[in-house]
Coordinates of C-alpha atoms in Angstrom, one line a residue:
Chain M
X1 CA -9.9 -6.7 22.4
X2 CA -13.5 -5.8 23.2
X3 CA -16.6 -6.8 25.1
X4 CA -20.0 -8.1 24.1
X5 CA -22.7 -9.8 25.3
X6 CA -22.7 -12.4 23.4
X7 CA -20.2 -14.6 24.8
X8 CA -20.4 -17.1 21.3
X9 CA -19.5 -13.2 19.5
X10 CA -17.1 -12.4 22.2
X11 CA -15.0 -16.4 21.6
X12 CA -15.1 -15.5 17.5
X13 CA -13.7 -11.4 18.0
X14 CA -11.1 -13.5 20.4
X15 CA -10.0 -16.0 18.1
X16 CA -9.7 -13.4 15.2
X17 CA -7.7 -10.9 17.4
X18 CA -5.6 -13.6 18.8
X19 CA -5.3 -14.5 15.0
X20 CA -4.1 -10.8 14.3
X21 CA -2.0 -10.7 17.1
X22 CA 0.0 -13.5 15.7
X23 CA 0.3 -12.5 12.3
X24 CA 1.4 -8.8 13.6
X25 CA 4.5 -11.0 15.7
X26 CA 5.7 -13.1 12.7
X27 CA 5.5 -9.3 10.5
X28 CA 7.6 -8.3 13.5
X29 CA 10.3 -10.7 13.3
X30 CA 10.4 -10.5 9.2
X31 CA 11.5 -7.3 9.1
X32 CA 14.0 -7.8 11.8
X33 CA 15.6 -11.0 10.4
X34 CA 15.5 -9.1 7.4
X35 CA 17.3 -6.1 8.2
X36 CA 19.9 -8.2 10.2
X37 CA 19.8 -10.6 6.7
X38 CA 20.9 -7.3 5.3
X39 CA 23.5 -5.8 7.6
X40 CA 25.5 -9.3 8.5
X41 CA 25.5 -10.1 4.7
X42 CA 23.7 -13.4 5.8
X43 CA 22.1 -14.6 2.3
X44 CA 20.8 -17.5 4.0
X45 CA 18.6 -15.8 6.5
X46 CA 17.0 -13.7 3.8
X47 CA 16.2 -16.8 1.9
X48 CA 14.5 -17.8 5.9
X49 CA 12.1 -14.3 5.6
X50 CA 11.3 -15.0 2.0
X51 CA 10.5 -18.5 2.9
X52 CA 8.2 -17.6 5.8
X53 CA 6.3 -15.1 3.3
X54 CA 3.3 -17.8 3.1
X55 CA 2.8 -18.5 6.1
X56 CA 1.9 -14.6 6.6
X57 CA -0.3 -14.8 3.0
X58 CA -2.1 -17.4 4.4
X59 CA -2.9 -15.8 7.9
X60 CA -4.2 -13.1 5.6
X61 CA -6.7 -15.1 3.7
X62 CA -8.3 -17.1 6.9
X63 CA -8.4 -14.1 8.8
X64 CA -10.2 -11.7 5.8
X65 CA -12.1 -15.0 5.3
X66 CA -13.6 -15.4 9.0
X67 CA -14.0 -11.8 9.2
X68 CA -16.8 -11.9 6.4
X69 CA -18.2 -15.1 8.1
X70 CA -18.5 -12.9 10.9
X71 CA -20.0 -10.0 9.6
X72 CA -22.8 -12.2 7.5
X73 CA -23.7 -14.4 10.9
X74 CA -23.8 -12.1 13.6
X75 CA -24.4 -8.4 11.7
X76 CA -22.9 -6.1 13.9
X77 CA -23.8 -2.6 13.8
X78 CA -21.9 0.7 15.5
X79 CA -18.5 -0.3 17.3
X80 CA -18.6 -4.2 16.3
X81 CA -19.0 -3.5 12.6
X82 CA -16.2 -0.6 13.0
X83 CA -14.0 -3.5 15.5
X84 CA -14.6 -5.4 12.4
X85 CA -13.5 -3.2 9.9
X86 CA -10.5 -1.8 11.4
X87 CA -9.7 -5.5 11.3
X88 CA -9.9 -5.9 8.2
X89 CA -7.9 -2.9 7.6
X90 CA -5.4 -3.8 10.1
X91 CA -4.6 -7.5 8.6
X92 CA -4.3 -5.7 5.0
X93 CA -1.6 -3.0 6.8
X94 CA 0.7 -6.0 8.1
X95 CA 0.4 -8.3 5.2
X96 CA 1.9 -5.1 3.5
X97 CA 4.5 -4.6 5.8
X98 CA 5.4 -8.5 5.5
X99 CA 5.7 -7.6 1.9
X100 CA 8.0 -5.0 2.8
X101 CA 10.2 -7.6 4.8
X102 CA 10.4 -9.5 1.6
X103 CA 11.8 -6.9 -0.2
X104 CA 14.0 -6.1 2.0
X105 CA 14.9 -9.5 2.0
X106 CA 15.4 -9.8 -1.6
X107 CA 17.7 -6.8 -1.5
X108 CA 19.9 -8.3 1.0
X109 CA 20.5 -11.5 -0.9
X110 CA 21.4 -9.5 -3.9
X111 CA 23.9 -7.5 -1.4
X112 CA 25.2 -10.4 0.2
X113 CA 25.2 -12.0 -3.0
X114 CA 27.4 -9.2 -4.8
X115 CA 29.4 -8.9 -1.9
X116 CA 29.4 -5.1 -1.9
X117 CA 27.8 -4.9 1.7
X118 CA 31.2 -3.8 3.2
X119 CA 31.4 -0.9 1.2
X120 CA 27.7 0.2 2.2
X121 CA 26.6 2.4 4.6
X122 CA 23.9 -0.8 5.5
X123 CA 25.1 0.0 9.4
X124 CA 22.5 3.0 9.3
X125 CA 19.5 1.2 8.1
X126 CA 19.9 -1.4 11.1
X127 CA 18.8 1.3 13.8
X128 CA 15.9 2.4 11.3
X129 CA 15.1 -0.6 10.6
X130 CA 14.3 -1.5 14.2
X131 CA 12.4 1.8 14.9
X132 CA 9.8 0.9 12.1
X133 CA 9.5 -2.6 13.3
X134 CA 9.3 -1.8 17.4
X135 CA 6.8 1.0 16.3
X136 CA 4.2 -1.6 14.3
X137 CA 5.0 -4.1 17.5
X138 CA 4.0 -1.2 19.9
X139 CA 0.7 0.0 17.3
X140 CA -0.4 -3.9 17.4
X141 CA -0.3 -3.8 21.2
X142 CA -2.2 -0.2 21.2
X143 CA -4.9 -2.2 19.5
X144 CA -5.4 -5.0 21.7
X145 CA -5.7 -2.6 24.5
X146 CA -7.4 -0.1 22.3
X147 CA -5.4 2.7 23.2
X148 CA -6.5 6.3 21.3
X149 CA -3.4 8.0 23.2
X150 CA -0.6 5.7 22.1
X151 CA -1.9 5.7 18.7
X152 CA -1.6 9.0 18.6
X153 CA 1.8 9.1 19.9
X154 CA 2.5 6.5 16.9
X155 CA 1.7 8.5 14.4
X156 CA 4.0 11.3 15.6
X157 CA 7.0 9.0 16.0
X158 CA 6.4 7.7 11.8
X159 CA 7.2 11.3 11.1
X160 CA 10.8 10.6 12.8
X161 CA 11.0 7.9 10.5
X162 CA 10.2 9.7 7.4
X163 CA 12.7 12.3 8.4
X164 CA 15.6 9.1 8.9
X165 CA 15.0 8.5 5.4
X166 CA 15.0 11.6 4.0
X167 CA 18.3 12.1 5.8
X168 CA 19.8 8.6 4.1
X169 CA 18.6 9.3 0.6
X170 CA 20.8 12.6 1.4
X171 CA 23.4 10.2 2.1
X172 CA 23.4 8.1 -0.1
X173 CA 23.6 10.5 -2.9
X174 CA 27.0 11.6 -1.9
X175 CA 28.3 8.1 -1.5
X176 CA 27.4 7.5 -4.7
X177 CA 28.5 10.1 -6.2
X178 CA 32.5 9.9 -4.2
X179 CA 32.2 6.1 -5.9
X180 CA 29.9 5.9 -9.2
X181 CA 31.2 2.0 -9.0
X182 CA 28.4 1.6 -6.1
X183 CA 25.8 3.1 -7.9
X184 CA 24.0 0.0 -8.6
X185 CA 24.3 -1.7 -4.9
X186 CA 23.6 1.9 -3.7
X187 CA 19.8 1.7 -5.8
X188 CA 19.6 -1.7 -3.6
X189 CA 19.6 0.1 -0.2
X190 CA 17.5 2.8 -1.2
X191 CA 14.5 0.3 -1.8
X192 CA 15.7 -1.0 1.4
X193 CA 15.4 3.0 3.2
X194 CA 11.6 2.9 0.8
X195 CA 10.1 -0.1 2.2
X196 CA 11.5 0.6 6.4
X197 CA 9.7 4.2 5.5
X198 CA 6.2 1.7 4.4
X199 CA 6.9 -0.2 7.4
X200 CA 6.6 3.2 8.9
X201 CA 3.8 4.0 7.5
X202 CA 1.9 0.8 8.1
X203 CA 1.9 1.3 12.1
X204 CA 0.6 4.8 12.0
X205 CA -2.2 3.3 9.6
X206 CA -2.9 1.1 12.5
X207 CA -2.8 3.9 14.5
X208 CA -5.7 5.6 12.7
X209 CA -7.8 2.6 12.7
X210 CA -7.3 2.6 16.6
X211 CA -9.0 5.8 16.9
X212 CA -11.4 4.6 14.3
X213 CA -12.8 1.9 15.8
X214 CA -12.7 3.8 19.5
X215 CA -14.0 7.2 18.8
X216 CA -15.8 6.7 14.9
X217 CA -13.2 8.9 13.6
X218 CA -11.9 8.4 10.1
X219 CA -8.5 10.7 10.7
X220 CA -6.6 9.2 7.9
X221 CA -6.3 12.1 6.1
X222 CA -6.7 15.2 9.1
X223 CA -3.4 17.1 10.4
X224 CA -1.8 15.2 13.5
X225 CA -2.7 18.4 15.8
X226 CA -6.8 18.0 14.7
X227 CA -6.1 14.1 15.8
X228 CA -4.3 15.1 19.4
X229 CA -7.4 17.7 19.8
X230 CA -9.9 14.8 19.2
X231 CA -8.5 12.2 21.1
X232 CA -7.3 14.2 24.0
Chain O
X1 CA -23.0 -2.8 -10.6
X2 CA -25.0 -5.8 -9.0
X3 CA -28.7 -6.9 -9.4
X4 CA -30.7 -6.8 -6.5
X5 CA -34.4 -7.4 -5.3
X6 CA -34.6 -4.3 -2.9
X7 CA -34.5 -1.5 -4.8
X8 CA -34.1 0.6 -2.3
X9 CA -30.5 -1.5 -1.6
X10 CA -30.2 -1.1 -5.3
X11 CA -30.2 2.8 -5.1
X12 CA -27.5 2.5 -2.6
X13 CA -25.3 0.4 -4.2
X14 CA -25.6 2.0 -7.3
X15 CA -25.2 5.8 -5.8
X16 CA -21.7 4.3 -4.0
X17 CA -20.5 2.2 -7.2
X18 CA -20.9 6.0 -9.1
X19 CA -19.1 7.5 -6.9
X20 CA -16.3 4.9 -7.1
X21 CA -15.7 5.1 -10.8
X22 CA -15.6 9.1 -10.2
X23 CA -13.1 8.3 -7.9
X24 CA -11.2 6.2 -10.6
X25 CA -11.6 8.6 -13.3
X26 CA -10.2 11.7 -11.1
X27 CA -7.1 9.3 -9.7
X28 CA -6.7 8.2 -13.7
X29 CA -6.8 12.1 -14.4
X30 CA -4.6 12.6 -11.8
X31 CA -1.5 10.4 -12.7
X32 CA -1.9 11.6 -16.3
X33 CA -1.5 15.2 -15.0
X34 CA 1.5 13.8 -13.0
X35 CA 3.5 12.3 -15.8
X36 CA 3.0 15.2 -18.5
X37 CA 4.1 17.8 -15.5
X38 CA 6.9 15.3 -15.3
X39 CA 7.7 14.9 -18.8
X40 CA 7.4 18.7 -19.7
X41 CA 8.4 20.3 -16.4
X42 CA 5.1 22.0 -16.2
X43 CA 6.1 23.1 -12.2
X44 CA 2.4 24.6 -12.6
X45 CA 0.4 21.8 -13.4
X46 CA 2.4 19.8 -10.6
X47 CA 1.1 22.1 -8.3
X48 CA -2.2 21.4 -9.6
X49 CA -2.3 18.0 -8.8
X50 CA -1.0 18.4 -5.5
X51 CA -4.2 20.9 -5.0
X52 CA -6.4 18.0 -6.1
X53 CA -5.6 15.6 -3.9
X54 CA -7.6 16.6 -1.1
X55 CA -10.8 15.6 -3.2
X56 CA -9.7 12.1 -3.6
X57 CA -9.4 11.7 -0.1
X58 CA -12.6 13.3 0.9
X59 CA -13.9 11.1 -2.1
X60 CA -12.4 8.0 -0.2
X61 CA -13.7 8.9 3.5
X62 CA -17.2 9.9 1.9
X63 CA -17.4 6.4 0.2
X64 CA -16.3 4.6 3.5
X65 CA -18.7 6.0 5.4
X66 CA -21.5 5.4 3.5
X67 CA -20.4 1.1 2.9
X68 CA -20.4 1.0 6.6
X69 CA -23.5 2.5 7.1
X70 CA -25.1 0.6 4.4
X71 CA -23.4 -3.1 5.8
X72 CA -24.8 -1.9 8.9
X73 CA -28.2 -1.0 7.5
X74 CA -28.9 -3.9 4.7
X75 CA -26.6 -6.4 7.1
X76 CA -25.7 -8.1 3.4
X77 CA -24.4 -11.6 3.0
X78 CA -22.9 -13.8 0.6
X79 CA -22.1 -12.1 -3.1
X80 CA -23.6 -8.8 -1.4
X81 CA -21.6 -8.6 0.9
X82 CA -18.2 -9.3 -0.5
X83 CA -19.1 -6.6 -3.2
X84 CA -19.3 -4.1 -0.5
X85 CA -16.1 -5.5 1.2
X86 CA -14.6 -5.6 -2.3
X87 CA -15.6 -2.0 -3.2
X88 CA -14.2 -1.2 0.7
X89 CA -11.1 -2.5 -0.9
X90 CA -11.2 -1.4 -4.5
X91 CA -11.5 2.5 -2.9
X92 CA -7.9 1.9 -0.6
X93 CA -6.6 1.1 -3.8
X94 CA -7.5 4.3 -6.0
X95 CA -7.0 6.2 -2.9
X96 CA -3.1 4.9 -2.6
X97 CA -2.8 4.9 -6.5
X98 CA -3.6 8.6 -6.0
X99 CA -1.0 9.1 -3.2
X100 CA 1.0 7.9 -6.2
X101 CA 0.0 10.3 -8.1
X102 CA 0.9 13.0 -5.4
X103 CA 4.9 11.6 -5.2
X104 CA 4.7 11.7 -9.2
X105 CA 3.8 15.2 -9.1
X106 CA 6.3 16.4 -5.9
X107 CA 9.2 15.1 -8.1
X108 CA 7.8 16.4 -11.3
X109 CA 8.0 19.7 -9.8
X110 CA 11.4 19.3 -8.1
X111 CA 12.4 17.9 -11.1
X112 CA 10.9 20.9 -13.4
X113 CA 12.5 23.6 -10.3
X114 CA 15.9 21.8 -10.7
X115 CA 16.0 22.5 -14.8
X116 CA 18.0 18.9 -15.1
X117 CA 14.5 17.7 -16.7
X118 CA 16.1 18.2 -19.9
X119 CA 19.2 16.2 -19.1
X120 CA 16.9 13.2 -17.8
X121 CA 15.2 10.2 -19.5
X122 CA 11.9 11.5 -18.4
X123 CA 10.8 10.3 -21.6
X124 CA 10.9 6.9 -21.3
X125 CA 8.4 7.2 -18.2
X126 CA 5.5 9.2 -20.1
X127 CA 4.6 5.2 -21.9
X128 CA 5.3 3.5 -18.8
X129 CA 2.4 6.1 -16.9
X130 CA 0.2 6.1 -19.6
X131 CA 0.5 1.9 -20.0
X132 CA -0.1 2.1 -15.6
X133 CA -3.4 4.8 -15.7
X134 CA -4.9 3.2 -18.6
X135 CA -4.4 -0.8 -17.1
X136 CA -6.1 1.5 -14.0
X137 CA -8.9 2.6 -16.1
X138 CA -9.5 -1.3 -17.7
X139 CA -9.5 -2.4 -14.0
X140 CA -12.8 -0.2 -12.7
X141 CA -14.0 -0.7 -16.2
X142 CA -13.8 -4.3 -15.2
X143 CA -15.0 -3.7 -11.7
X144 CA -18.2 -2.4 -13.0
X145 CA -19.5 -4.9 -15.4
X146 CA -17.6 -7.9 -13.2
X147 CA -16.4 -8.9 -15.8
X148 CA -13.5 -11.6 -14.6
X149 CA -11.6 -12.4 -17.7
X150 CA -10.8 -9.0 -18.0
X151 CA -9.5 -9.2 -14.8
X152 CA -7.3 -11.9 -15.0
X153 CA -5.6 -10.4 -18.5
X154 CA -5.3 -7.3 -16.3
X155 CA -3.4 -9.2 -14.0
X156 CA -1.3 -10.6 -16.7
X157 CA -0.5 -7.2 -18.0
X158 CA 0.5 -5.7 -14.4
X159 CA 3.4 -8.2 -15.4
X160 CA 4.5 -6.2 -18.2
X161 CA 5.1 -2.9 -16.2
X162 CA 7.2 -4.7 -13.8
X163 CA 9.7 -5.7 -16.5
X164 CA 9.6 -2.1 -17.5
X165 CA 10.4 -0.9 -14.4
X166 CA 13.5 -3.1 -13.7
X167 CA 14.6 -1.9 -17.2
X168 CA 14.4 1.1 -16.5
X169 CA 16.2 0.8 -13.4
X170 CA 19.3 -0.9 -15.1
X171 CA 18.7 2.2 -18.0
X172 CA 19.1 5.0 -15.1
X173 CA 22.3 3.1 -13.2
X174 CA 24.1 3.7 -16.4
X175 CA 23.3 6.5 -16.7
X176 CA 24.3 7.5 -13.2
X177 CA 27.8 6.0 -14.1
X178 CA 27.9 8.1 -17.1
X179 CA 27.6 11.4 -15.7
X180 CA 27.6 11.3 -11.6
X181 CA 26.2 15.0 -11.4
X182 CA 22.7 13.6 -12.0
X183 CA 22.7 11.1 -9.1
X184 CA 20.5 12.7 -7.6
X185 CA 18.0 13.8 -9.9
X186 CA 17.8 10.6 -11.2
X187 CA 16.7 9.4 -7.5
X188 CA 13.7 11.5 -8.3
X189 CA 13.4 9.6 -11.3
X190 CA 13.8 6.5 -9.6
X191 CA 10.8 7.4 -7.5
X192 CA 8.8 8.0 -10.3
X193 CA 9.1 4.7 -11.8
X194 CA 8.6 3.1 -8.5
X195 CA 5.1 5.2 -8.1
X196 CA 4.4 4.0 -11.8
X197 CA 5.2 0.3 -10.8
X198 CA 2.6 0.7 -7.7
X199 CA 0.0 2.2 -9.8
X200 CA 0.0 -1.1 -11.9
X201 CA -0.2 -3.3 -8.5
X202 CA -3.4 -1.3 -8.0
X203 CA -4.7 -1.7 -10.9
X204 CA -3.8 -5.4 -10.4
X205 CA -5.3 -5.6 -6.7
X206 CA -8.4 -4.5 -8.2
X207 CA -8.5 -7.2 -10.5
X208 CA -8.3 -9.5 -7.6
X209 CA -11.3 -7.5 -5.9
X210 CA -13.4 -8.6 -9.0
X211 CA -12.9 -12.2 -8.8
X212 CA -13.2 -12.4 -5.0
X213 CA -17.0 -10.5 -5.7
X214 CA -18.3 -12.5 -8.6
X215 CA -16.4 -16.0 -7.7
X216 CA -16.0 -15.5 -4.0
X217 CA -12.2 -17.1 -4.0
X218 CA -9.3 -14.8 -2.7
X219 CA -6.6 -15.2 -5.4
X220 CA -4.5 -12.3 -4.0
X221 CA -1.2 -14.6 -3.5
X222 CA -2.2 -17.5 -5.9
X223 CA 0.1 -17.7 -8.9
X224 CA -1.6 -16.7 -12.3
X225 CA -1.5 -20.0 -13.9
X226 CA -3.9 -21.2 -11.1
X227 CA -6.5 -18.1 -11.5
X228 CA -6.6 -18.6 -14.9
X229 CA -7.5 -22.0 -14.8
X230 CA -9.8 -20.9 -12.0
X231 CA -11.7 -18.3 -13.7
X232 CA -11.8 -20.2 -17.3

């Protein structure tokens, strides 16, 4: 993901970005085993995402771990120390969004379970459930190649998300009020809409840590047009 | 917070760890404000927390900038350096807790612009937000005397709020049933509790923090038995 002069420096940022890398693809599949977990009623394959859940916690812990080796051994100052730190930042996004997998895992046993997934409008989430995951896959890849112009575009396209989910709650609300009876398996696929929305979020965090670590610009909190001015 | 021989180092670390437990105290301020505009549909003083979230985040950037700096400065190892990492982390924490904060107020004053306040258990929220802000408060109180047993019955106690919330959640379904015309309200509601429930993961997460700083082990996905015995 970036260059040094140190070629011992440059084999350690590899191995950690590889590392990242890695952990971002098994994220990526969580959510989408768990979101077809949830649509096919397949109570078996969520059990699969929840069982996979440690291998993402542990990918967590050796990465945060070697990151602070790294920083204590080779002290990196200006765009190292901020490669570093965005990171850092970036393995704490996806372990979240893993966590959001789980959830959405755990609600799609419970549906499966009940079997009230028929009379769900689950078929919705599947399409929203695949934008949040392609748009983290597509925000990992942006950081590899450090791309300020695609993580801008990122953090557009999560507002398309948010707007999804505002739209289902919307939904949702009048399904559940046409059949009080699936109130309760209703609350279920809200989480569900909540924790794609995270996933959402997740990948345009990324995205702000791209231009981070490129430009030295904490955007997290700046409009998206001040972002597009700065980058482009 | 920490002991050190440079006192120059000292003044810096002390000057960020300051400005941290401001940080806490305005986010703590903040979700009290939330939940009483909540619980008395004060639309006004919803509005006011909304205003005041733009200090937390300049708050968070300000902090950032100035561990990086110093990491890049001081190039810290060991202990020092994970309390810098760990207050890097401690400040994404307050920072989301006060996002929190934000949805707790956006559905306080829907809620209060609605007028179905008075038709809503809203009440039953005002202990569980008090119980999450205070268990927030504990956690930097923790954070700045490192102390780790208070940690680890802070973690315990993040349990606690959890059961709340998935009573409350059964409370609101049947309530739902009862009278479909506040389905959607009670989503707002929902939301609330969920923001309530994340505020106590904070507060947990920085419990973590202090461990990792004072006994350099990452407990984040141990089970509590095991950091107990750990830390005892």
């Amino acid at each position: 993901m970036d260059k040094h002069i140190s070629s011992q420096f440059d084999a350690e940022l590899n191995s950690i970005s590889t590392r990242v890398l890695e952990m971002g693809g098994i994220v990526e599949r969580q959510i989408q085993w768990a979101v077809q977990a949830l649509v096919e009623e397949d109570g078996a394959l969520a059990k699969q995402v929840l069982d996979a859940e440690r291998a993402i916690n542990e990918l967590e812990l050796g990465i945060d771990a070697d990151l602070s080796t790294t920083i204590a051994r080779r002290q990196p100052t200006a765009r190292d120390l901020r490669f570093l730190i965005g990171i850092s930042k970036t393995v704490s996004n996806l372990e979240r969004a893993g966590d959001e997998a789980a959830r959405i895992a755990r609600m799609a046993a419970s549906i499966a379970e009940s079997g009230h997934g028929r009379r769900l409008p689950v078929a919705e989430l599947r399409l929203a459930g695949e934008l949040a995951a392609t748009l983290l896959r597509r925000a990992l890849d942006a950081l590899a190649r450090l791309d300020v112009e695609e993580a801008v575009t990122i953090m557009r396209e999560d507002d398309r998300i948010d707007v999804e989910f505002n739209g289902f709650v919307r939904k949702l609300v009048t399904f559940m009020m046409e059949d009080p009876r699936t109130i309760s398996p209703s609350l279920d696929l809200l989480f569900v809409a909540k924790a794609i929305e995270r996933i959402g979020d997740h990948a345009k965090n990324v995205g702000e840590i791209i231009i981070y670590i490129v430009k030295g610009l904490d955007v997290r909190h700046a409009p998206i047009e001040q972002v597009e001015s700065v980058v482009r």
